[in-house]
Amino acid sequence: MAKADVLLGLQWGDEGKGKIVDVLAPRYEIVARFQGGPNAGHTLEFDGIKHVLHQIPSGIFRPKAKNVIGNGVVLDPVVFKKEIEALKRYNLNLKENLYLSKKATLIVPTHRLLDQAYESAKGEARIGSTLRGIGPAYQDKIGRLGLRVGDILLDDFGERFRRLTAQHVAILERYPITYNWPQLEEEFLEAVAFLRQFNLTETEYLINNELKNGKRILAEGAQGALLDIDFGSYPYVTSSNTITAGACTGLGISPRYIGEVYGVFKAYCTRVGGGPFPTELADETGEQLRRQGNEFGSTTGRPRRCGWLDLPALKYSVMINGVTQLYMMKADVLSPFEELKVCTHYRLNDGSETDIMPFNLAYEQITPVFRKLKGWHTPLNNLKNGDALPAELENYINFIEEQLGLPIVLVSTGPDRLQTFYRHAYAL
Ligand code: IMP
């Protein structure tokens, strides 16, 4: 029996996982998404093409890879149809290479409306949801009310859909939300009819059979560990388990069959939406990071909050996920800076210092304690694989490796597939 490797984000999402899955995909026969939904935006860039995927696994551009949308995902058929249509021009064999779990939960249009209603009612305390209906869809899944992908094959699906949405409409009456229901319903049912043409199957059998046959599987996480429903900065989190364990429940893989865990992080930090962000820079340096890193959400276009690298948060993610290899992204964004800062500890209200994530991160004002490091202060875009990295960048990498006790096997210096450096001979 082969083992499935997991690739996930160690911060608040947007670490650049899409690029890495795409780089790794040639080594895998299957790429599988295990949680999240259209809140994700995985950007791939190669041969002058820039493409953003939301629900479809990032292995889709590799002709031989099978792509699986697992049971842990919440799938919006309307977004799915648009995504497939946007992929048409690449002539991919989607009917053969894409498999959807019958057990994945459906996002219905009223989930999106409920997301809006709940967020607006929270006022200042709003989470900054992407408003894609993620939270309400997972709520229905856990509440045992939800509809699943396999349900669209049932004769009475229309009836089930109307029953569920009628319950939502009754709730929506309490909120000042306006919408055109006949239009939303028509669009949804059309998208459901479209979805029926694809491989809807028991993907847990597919995955386990492939593992038995020695096939290599890459489980692709969405969002990031610090947005995990259990271990993230609750309540400013997404509604799924974004961590390694999510790959087990979201695909039907036993923990015994998890192999490598690739942890992807940016050389600095970003966050979209609300919630605590200890190293956030609300000044010109933060602005420069945003400009330099083009830090705007790939799903919502929102400007991302930016800050220095946060080691206590990374250590926490490494622990919870059982990371075995680190992948550092967007090193090039730090090139203009003469001096870099890395947060090594948090100073709490009582003056004590810790490198442990405090329970009340969301409520307590904590001050980051920084270590200053010399910047490389030179562009990296023209470096080619095999070239030596600047000494200060090596130093930055070594410092992080030492602190986290893990190798950084890959450093990315730009969005293209070619701007990727492997640092250790034992990298896959
Ligand atoms: P939701 O998942 O749309 O409900 O949003 C909950 C929180 O997670 C918000 O702060 C979002 O900005 C954040 N979030 C959701 N998906 C992503 C993502 O793919 N990247 C980064 N942040 C995300």
Coordinates of C-alpha atoms and ligand atoms in Angstrom, one line a residue:
M1 CA 0.0 0.0 0.0
A2 CA 1.4 3.4 -1.0
K3 CA 1.0 6.4 1.2
A4 CA -0.7 9.7 0.3
D5 CA 1.3 12.9 0.8
V6 CA -0.4 16.1 2.0
L7 CA 0.4 19.6 0.9
L8 CA -1.0 22.4 3.0
G9 CA -0.7 26.1 4.0
L10 CA 0.8 26.8 7.4
Q11 CA -0.4 30.4 7.7
W12 CA -3.7 32.1 7.0
G13 CA -4.0 30.8 3.4
D14 CA -2.7 32.3 0.2
E15 CA 0.8 30.8 0.7
G16 CA 1.1 29.8 -2.9
K17 CA 0.0 26.2 -2.7
G18 CA -1.4 26.2 -6.2
K19 CA 2.0 26.8 -7.7
I20 CA 3.5 24.0 -5.6
V21 CA 0.9 21.4 -6.4
D22 CA 1.5 22.2 -10.0
V23 CA 5.2 21.8 -9.6
L24 CA 4.7 18.5 -7.7
A25 CA 1.9 17.1 -9.8
P26 CA 4.1 15.4 -12.4
R27 CA 5.2 13.1 -9.5
Y28 CA 1.7 12.1 -8.6
E29 CA -0.9 10.1 -10.4
I30 CA -3.8 11.7 -8.3
V31 CA -4.3 15.1 -6.9
A32 CA -7.2 15.4 -4.5
R33 CA -8.9 18.3 -2.7
F34 CA -10.2 17.4 0.8
Q35 CA -11.9 20.4 2.3
G36 CA -13.1 24.0 1.6
G37 CA -14.8 25.1 -1.5
P38 CA -15.1 28.2 -3.7
N39 CA -13.6 30.3 -0.9
A40 CA -10.2 29.0 -2.2
G41 CA -8.3 30.6 -5.0
H42 CA -5.3 28.6 -6.2
T43 CA -3.3 30.5 -8.7
L44 CA -1.2 28.7 -11.3
E45 CA 1.1 30.4 -13.7
F46 CA 3.1 28.8 -16.5
D47 CA 3.9 29.3 -20.2
G48 CA 2.5 32.9 -19.9
I49 CA -0.8 31.6 -18.7
K50 CA -2.2 32.7 -15.3
H51 CA -5.2 30.7 -14.1
V52 CA -7.1 30.7 -10.8
L53 CA -8.8 27.6 -9.6
H54 CA -11.4 27.6 -6.9
Q55 CA -12.9 24.1 -6.4
I56 CA -11.0 22.1 -9.0
P57 CA -7.7 20.4 -7.9
S58 CA -4.5 22.0 -9.2
G59 CA -3.4 18.8 -10.9
I60 CA -5.9 19.5 -13.7
F61 CA -3.3 21.0 -16.1
R62 CA -1.2 17.9 -16.0
P63 CA -2.6 15.6 -18.7
K64 CA -2.0 12.3 -16.9
A65 CA -3.1 13.2 -13.3
K66 CA -6.5 12.1 -12.0
N67 CA -8.1 14.9 -10.0
V68 CA -10.5 14.2 -7.1
I69 CA -12.9 16.5 -5.3
G70 CA -13.3 14.7 -2.0
N71 CA -16.2 14.2 0.4
G72 CA -14.8 16.9 2.8
V73 CA -15.4 19.6 0.1
V74 CA -18.4 21.9 -0.1
L75 CA -19.2 22.2 -3.8
D76 CA -21.1 25.0 -5.5
P77 CA -22.5 23.7 -8.8
V78 CA -22.9 27.2 -10.2
V79 CA -19.2 28.0 -9.5
F80 CA -18.2 24.6 -10.8
K81 CA -19.9 25.1 -14.1
K82 CA -18.2 28.5 -14.5
E83 CA -14.8 27.0 -13.7
I84 CA -15.3 24.2 -16.2
E85 CA -16.3 26.7 -18.9
A86 CA -13.3 28.8 -18.2
L87 CA -11.1 25.8 -18.6
K88 CA -12.5 24.9 -22.0
R89 CA -9.9 26.8 -23.9
Y90 CA -7.2 24.6 -22.6
N91 CA -8.7 21.4 -24.1
L92 CA -8.3 19.3 -20.9
N93 CA -9.9 15.9 -20.7
L94 CA -12.1 16.9 -17.7
K95 CA -14.7 14.1 -18.2
E96 CA -12.0 11.6 -17.7
N97 CA -9.6 13.3 -15.4
L98 CA -12.0 14.7 -12.8
Y99 CA -13.8 12.6 -10.1
L100 CA -16.3 14.1 -7.6
S101 CA -17.3 12.4 -4.4
K102 CA -21.0 11.7 -4.1
K103 CA -20.5 12.5 -0.4
A104 CA -19.3 16.1 -1.0
T105 CA -21.8 18.6 0.4
L106 CA -23.6 20.9 -2.0
I107 CA -23.7 24.7 -1.6
V108 CA -27.1 25.9 -2.6
P109 CA -27.8 29.6 -3.5
T110 CA -29.4 30.3 -0.1
H111 CA -26.2 29.3 1.6
R112 CA -24.5 32.3 -0.1
L113 CA -27.4 34.5 1.0
L114 CA -27.2 33.2 4.6
D115 CA -23.5 33.9 4.6
Q116 CA -24.2 37.5 3.7
A117 CA -27.0 37.8 6.3
Y118 CA -25.0 36.3 9.1
E119 CA -21.9 38.4 8.3
S120 CA -23.8 41.7 8.1
A121 CA -25.6 41.0 11.4
K122 CA -22.2 40.6 13.1
G123 CA -21.3 44.2 12.3
E124 CA -17.8 45.1 13.7
A125 CA -17.3 41.5 14.8
R126 CA -17.6 40.1 11.2
I127 CA -15.2 37.5 10.1
G128 CA -14.6 38.8 6.7
S129 CA -16.0 35.7 5.0
T130 CA -15.6 35.3 1.3
L131 CA -19.4 35.1 1.2
R132 CA -19.3 31.9 -0.9
G133 CA -21.7 30.1 1.4
I134 CA -19.0 28.0 3.0
G135 CA -20.0 28.4 6.7
P136 CA -23.8 27.8 6.1
A137 CA -23.1 24.8 3.9
Y138 CA -20.9 23.1 6.6
Q139 CA -23.5 24.1 9.2
D140 CA -26.1 22.1 7.3
K141 CA -23.7 19.2 6.8
I142 CA -23.1 19.0 10.6
G143 CA -26.7 19.6 11.3
R144 CA -27.6 16.6 9.1
L145 CA -29.7 18.7 6.8
G146 CA -27.4 19.1 3.8
L147 CA -27.7 17.9 0.3
R148 CA -24.8 16.0 -1.2
V149 CA -23.4 15.7 -4.7
G150 CA -24.8 12.1 -5.0
D151 CA -28.3 13.4 -4.2
I152 CA -28.5 15.1 -7.6
L153 CA -28.9 11.6 -9.2
L154 CA -32.1 11.0 -7.2
D155 CA -35.5 11.4 -8.9
D156 CA -36.7 13.6 -6.1
F157 CA -33.7 15.9 -6.0
G158 CA -35.8 18.9 -7.0
E159 CA -38.1 18.3 -4.1
R160 CA -35.3 17.9 -1.6
F161 CA -33.7 21.1 -2.9
R162 CA -37.0 23.0 -2.5
R163 CA -37.5 21.7 1.0
L164 CA -34.0 22.8 2.2
T165 CA -34.1 26.2 0.5
A166 CA -37.6 26.8 2.0
Q167 CA -36.1 26.4 5.4
H168 CA -33.3 28.9 4.5
V169 CA -35.8 31.4 3.1
A170 CA -37.7 31.3 6.4
I171 CA -34.5 32.3 8.2
L172 CA -33.6 34.9 5.6
E173 CA -36.9 36.7 6.2
R174 CA -35.4 38.0 9.4
Y175 CA -32.6 39.8 7.5
P176 CA -32.6 42.8 5.2
I177 CA -31.4 40.8 2.2
T178 CA -33.0 41.1 -1.2
Y179 CA -32.6 38.6 -4.0
N180 CA -34.2 37.3 -7.2
W181 CA -35.2 33.7 -6.2
P182 CA -36.5 32.4 -9.6
Q183 CA -33.2 33.5 -11.2
L184 CA -31.1 31.9 -8.5
E185 CA -33.1 28.7 -8.6
E186 CA -32.9 28.4 -12.4
E187 CA -29.2 29.1 -12.4
F188 CA -28.6 26.4 -9.7
L189 CA -30.8 23.7 -11.4
E190 CA -29.1 24.3 -14.7
A191 CA -25.7 23.9 -13.0
V192 CA -26.8 20.7 -11.4
A193 CA -27.9 19.3 -14.8
F194 CA -24.4 20.2 -16.0
L195 CA -22.7 18.5 -13.0
R196 CA -24.5 15.2 -13.8
Q197 CA -22.3 14.6 -16.8
F198 CA -19.2 14.2 -14.7
N199 CA -17.7 11.3 -12.8
L200 CA -19.7 11.3 -9.5
T201 CA -18.5 8.4 -7.5
E202 CA -17.4 6.9 -4.2
T203 CA -14.0 8.6 -4.3
E204 CA -12.9 6.9 -1.1
Y205 CA -12.8 3.5 -3.0
L206 CA -11.0 5.1 -5.9
I207 CA -8.4 6.6 -3.6
N208 CA -7.8 3.5 -1.5
N209 CA -7.7 1.2 -4.6
E210 CA -5.2 3.5 -6.2
L211 CA -3.1 3.4 -3.0
K212 CA -3.3 -0.4 -3.0
N213 CA -2.0 -0.4 -6.5
G214 CA 1.0 1.7 -5.4
K215 CA -0.2 4.9 -7.0
R216 CA 1.0 8.2 -5.7
I217 CA -1.6 10.6 -4.3
L218 CA -1.2 14.2 -3.4
A219 CA -3.8 15.7 -1.1
E220 CA -4.1 19.4 -1.7
G221 CA -5.2 21.6 1.2
A222 CA -7.1 24.9 0.8
Q223 CA -6.9 28.0 3.1
G224 CA -4.3 27.5 5.8
A225 CA -3.7 25.9 9.2
L226 CA -4.4 29.1 11.1
L227 CA -7.9 29.2 9.6
D228 CA -8.7 25.7 10.8
I229 CA -12.1 25.5 12.5
D230 CA -10.5 23.8 15.6
F231 CA -7.0 25.1 15.8
G232 CA -7.2 28.5 14.0
S233 CA -7.9 31.8 15.7
Y234 CA -11.5 31.0 16.4
P235 CA -14.0 32.5 15.6
Y236 CA -12.0 34.2 12.8
V237 CA -11.6 30.9 10.9
T238 CA -13.1 29.0 8.0
S239 CA -15.5 26.2 8.6
S240 CA -13.4 23.1 7.9
N241 CA -10.4 21.2 9.1
T242 CA -7.6 22.6 7.0
I243 CA -4.9 20.5 8.7
T244 CA -3.4 17.2 7.8
A245 CA -6.2 15.3 9.7
G246 CA -8.7 16.9 7.3
A247 CA -7.1 14.8 4.5
C248 CA -8.1 11.7 6.3
T249 CA -11.7 12.6 7.0
G250 CA -12.1 14.6 3.7
L251 CA -10.9 11.7 1.4
G252 CA -11.4 8.6 3.4
I253 CA -7.7 7.9 3.9
S254 CA -6.6 6.1 7.1
P255 CA -4.0 8.1 9.2
R256 CA -1.8 5.0 8.7
Y257 CA -1.5 5.8 5.0
I258 CA -0.4 9.4 5.2
G259 CA 3.2 9.9 4.1
E260 CA 5.0 13.2 3.7
V261 CA 3.4 16.4 4.9
Y262 CA 4.6 19.4 2.8
G263 CA 4.1 22.7 4.7
V264 CA 3.9 25.7 2.5
F265 CA 4.6 29.2 4.0
K266 CA 5.3 32.6 2.7
A267 CA 8.6 34.3 3.7
Y268 CA 6.4 36.8 5.5
C269 CA 2.7 36.7 6.5
T270 CA -0.6 37.8 5.0
R271 CA -4.2 37.5 6.1
V272 CA -7.5 38.5 4.4
G273 CA -10.6 39.1 6.5
G274 CA -10.8 39.9 10.2
G275 CA -9.0 38.3 13.2
P276 CA -5.8 38.5 15.1
F277 CA -2.5 39.0 13.2
P278 CA 0.3 39.6 15.7
T279 CA 3.0 40.7 13.2
E280 CA 0.7 42.9 11.1
L281 CA 2.3 46.0 9.7
A282 CA -0.2 48.8 9.4
D283 CA 2.5 51.2 8.0
E284 CA 4.4 51.9 4.8
T285 CA 6.4 48.7 5.2
G286 CA 3.1 46.7 5.2
E287 CA 2.0 48.7 2.2
Q288 CA 5.3 47.9 0.4
L289 CA 4.9 44.2 1.1
R290 CA 1.4 44.4 -0.3
R291 CA 2.5 46.2 -3.5
Q292 CA 5.6 44.1 -4.0
G293 CA 3.8 40.8 -3.4
N294 CA 0.7 41.8 -5.2
E295 CA -1.2 40.8 -2.1
F296 CA -4.8 41.0 -3.3
G297 CA -7.2 38.1 -2.8
S298 CA -7.5 35.8 -5.8
T299 CA -11.1 35.0 -5.0
T300 CA -12.4 38.3 -3.7
G301 CA -9.8 40.8 -4.9
R302 CA -9.6 42.2 -1.3
P303 CA -6.3 43.8 -0.2
R304 CA -4.5 41.3 2.1
R305 CA -3.1 42.5 5.4
C306 CA 0.7 42.0 5.5
G307 CA 3.3 41.5 8.2
W308 CA 6.7 39.9 9.1
L309 CA 7.1 36.2 9.5
D310 CA 5.6 34.8 12.7
L311 CA 7.6 31.8 14.0
P312 CA 5.4 31.0 17.1
A313 CA 2.5 30.6 14.6
L314 CA 4.6 28.5 12.2
K315 CA 5.8 26.3 15.0
Y316 CA 2.2 25.7 16.0
S317 CA 1.2 24.8 12.5
V318 CA 4.2 22.5 12.1
M319 CA 3.2 20.6 15.3
I320 CA -0.5 20.3 14.5
N321 CA 0.1 19.1 10.9
G322 CA 3.1 16.8 11.5
V323 CA 5.0 18.7 8.7
T324 CA 8.0 16.8 7.3
Q325 CA 9.2 19.3 4.7
L326 CA 8.9 23.0 4.4
Y327 CA 8.4 25.0 1.2
M328 CA 9.1 28.8 1.4
M329 CA 7.3 31.0 -1.1
K330 CA 7.7 34.5 -2.4
A331 CA 11.2 35.1 -1.2
D332 CA 11.5 37.7 -4.0
V333 CA 9.0 39.9 -2.3
L334 CA 11.5 40.6 0.5
S335 CA 14.2 41.6 -2.0
P336 CA 13.8 45.4 -1.6
F337 CA 14.3 45.4 2.2
E338 CA 17.7 46.2 3.7
E339 CA 16.6 44.8 7.0
L340 CA 14.1 42.0 7.7
K341 CA 12.3 41.1 11.0
V342 CA 11.2 37.7 12.1
C343 CA 8.9 37.3 15.2
T344 CA 10.4 34.7 17.6
H345 CA 8.1 35.3 20.6
Y346 CA 5.0 37.0 21.8
R347 CA 5.0 39.4 24.7
L348 CA 1.8 39.0 26.7
N349 CA -0.1 41.7 28.7
D350 CA 1.7 40.6 31.9
G351 CA 5.1 41.3 30.3
S352 CA 6.0 37.6 30.0
E353 CA 7.3 36.2 26.7
T354 CA 6.2 32.9 25.1
D355 CA 6.5 31.1 21.8
I356 CA 3.2 29.3 22.4
M357 CA 0.0 30.4 20.7
P358 CA -2.2 31.9 23.4
F359 CA -5.8 30.6 23.6
N360 CA -7.1 34.2 23.7
L361 CA -5.1 35.4 20.8
A362 CA -8.4 37.0 19.5
Y363 CA -8.9 39.0 22.6
E364 CA -5.5 39.7 24.1
Q365 CA -3.3 42.5 22.8
I366 CA 0.1 40.7 22.2
T367 CA 3.3 42.4 21.1
P368 CA 5.6 40.5 18.8
V369 CA 9.3 40.2 19.8
F370 CA 11.4 40.5 16.7
R371 CA 14.8 39.2 15.6
K372 CA 16.4 41.5 13.0
L373 CA 18.2 39.9 10.0
K374 CA 20.1 41.4 7.2
G375 CA 18.1 41.5 3.9
W376 CA 19.7 40.3 0.6
H377 CA 18.6 43.5 -1.0
T378 CA 19.0 42.2 -4.6
P379 CA 16.4 41.0 -7.1
L380 CA 16.0 37.3 -7.4
N381 CA 13.9 37.1 -10.6
N382 CA 16.7 36.4 -12.9
L383 CA 18.2 33.5 -10.8
K384 CA 18.1 30.2 -12.6
N385 CA 17.9 26.8 -11.0
G386 CA 21.3 25.7 -9.9
D387 CA 22.5 29.3 -9.2
A388 CA 23.6 30.0 -5.7
L389 CA 21.1 32.0 -3.6
P390 CA 22.4 35.2 -2.0
A391 CA 24.2 34.6 1.3
E392 CA 21.7 36.7 3.3
L393 CA 18.8 34.6 1.9
E394 CA 20.6 31.4 2.9
N395 CA 21.0 32.9 6.3
Y396 CA 17.3 33.8 6.5
I397 CA 16.4 30.2 5.5
N398 CA 18.9 28.6 7.9
F399 CA 17.5 30.7 10.8
I400 CA 14.0 29.5 10.1
E401 CA 15.1 25.9 9.6
E402 CA 16.9 26.0 13.0
Q403 CA 13.9 27.5 14.7
L404 CA 11.4 25.0 13.2
G405 CA 13.7 22.0 13.3
L406 CA 12.8 21.1 9.7
P407 CA 14.4 21.4 6.3
I408 CA 13.2 24.1 3.8
V409 CA 13.5 22.0 0.7
L410 CA 12.1 24.4 -1.8
V411 CA 12.3 28.2 -2.1
S412 CA 10.1 30.0 -4.6
T413 CA 11.3 33.3 -6.1
G414 CA 8.5 34.1 -8.4
P415 CA 5.2 32.9 -9.8
D416 CA 6.5 30.8 -12.7
R417 CA 7.2 27.1 -12.5
L418 CA 10.8 27.8 -13.4
Q419 CA 11.4 30.2 -10.4
T420 CA 11.7 27.3 -8.0
F421 CA 14.8 26.2 -6.1
Y422 CA 15.3 22.8 -4.4
R423 CA 17.8 23.1 -1.6
H424 CA 18.3 19.6 -0.2
A425 CA 19.3 16.6 -2.0
Y426 CA 16.7 14.6 -0.2
A427 CA 13.8 16.7 -1.5
L428 CA 11.4 14.4 -3.4
Ligands
IMP1 P1 -15.1 31.7 4.6 O1 -14.2 30.5 4.6 O2 -15.4 32.2 3.3 O3 -16.2 31.6 5.5 O4 -14.1 32.8 5.3 C1 -13.7 32.7 6.7 C2 -12.3 33.4 6.8 O5 -11.4 32.6 6.1 C3 -12.2 34.8 6.2 O6 -11.3 35.5 7.0 C4 -11.7 34.6 4.8 O7 -11.0 35.7 4.4 C5 -10.7 33.4 5.1 N1 -10.5 32.6 3.9 C6 -11.3 31.8 3.3 N2 -10.8 31.2 2.3 C7 -9.6 31.7 2.1 C8 -8.5 31.4 1.2 O8 -8.5 30.6 0.3 N3 -7.4 32.2 1.4 C9 -7.2 33.1 2.5 N4 -8.2 33.3 3.3 C10 -9.4 32.6 3.2

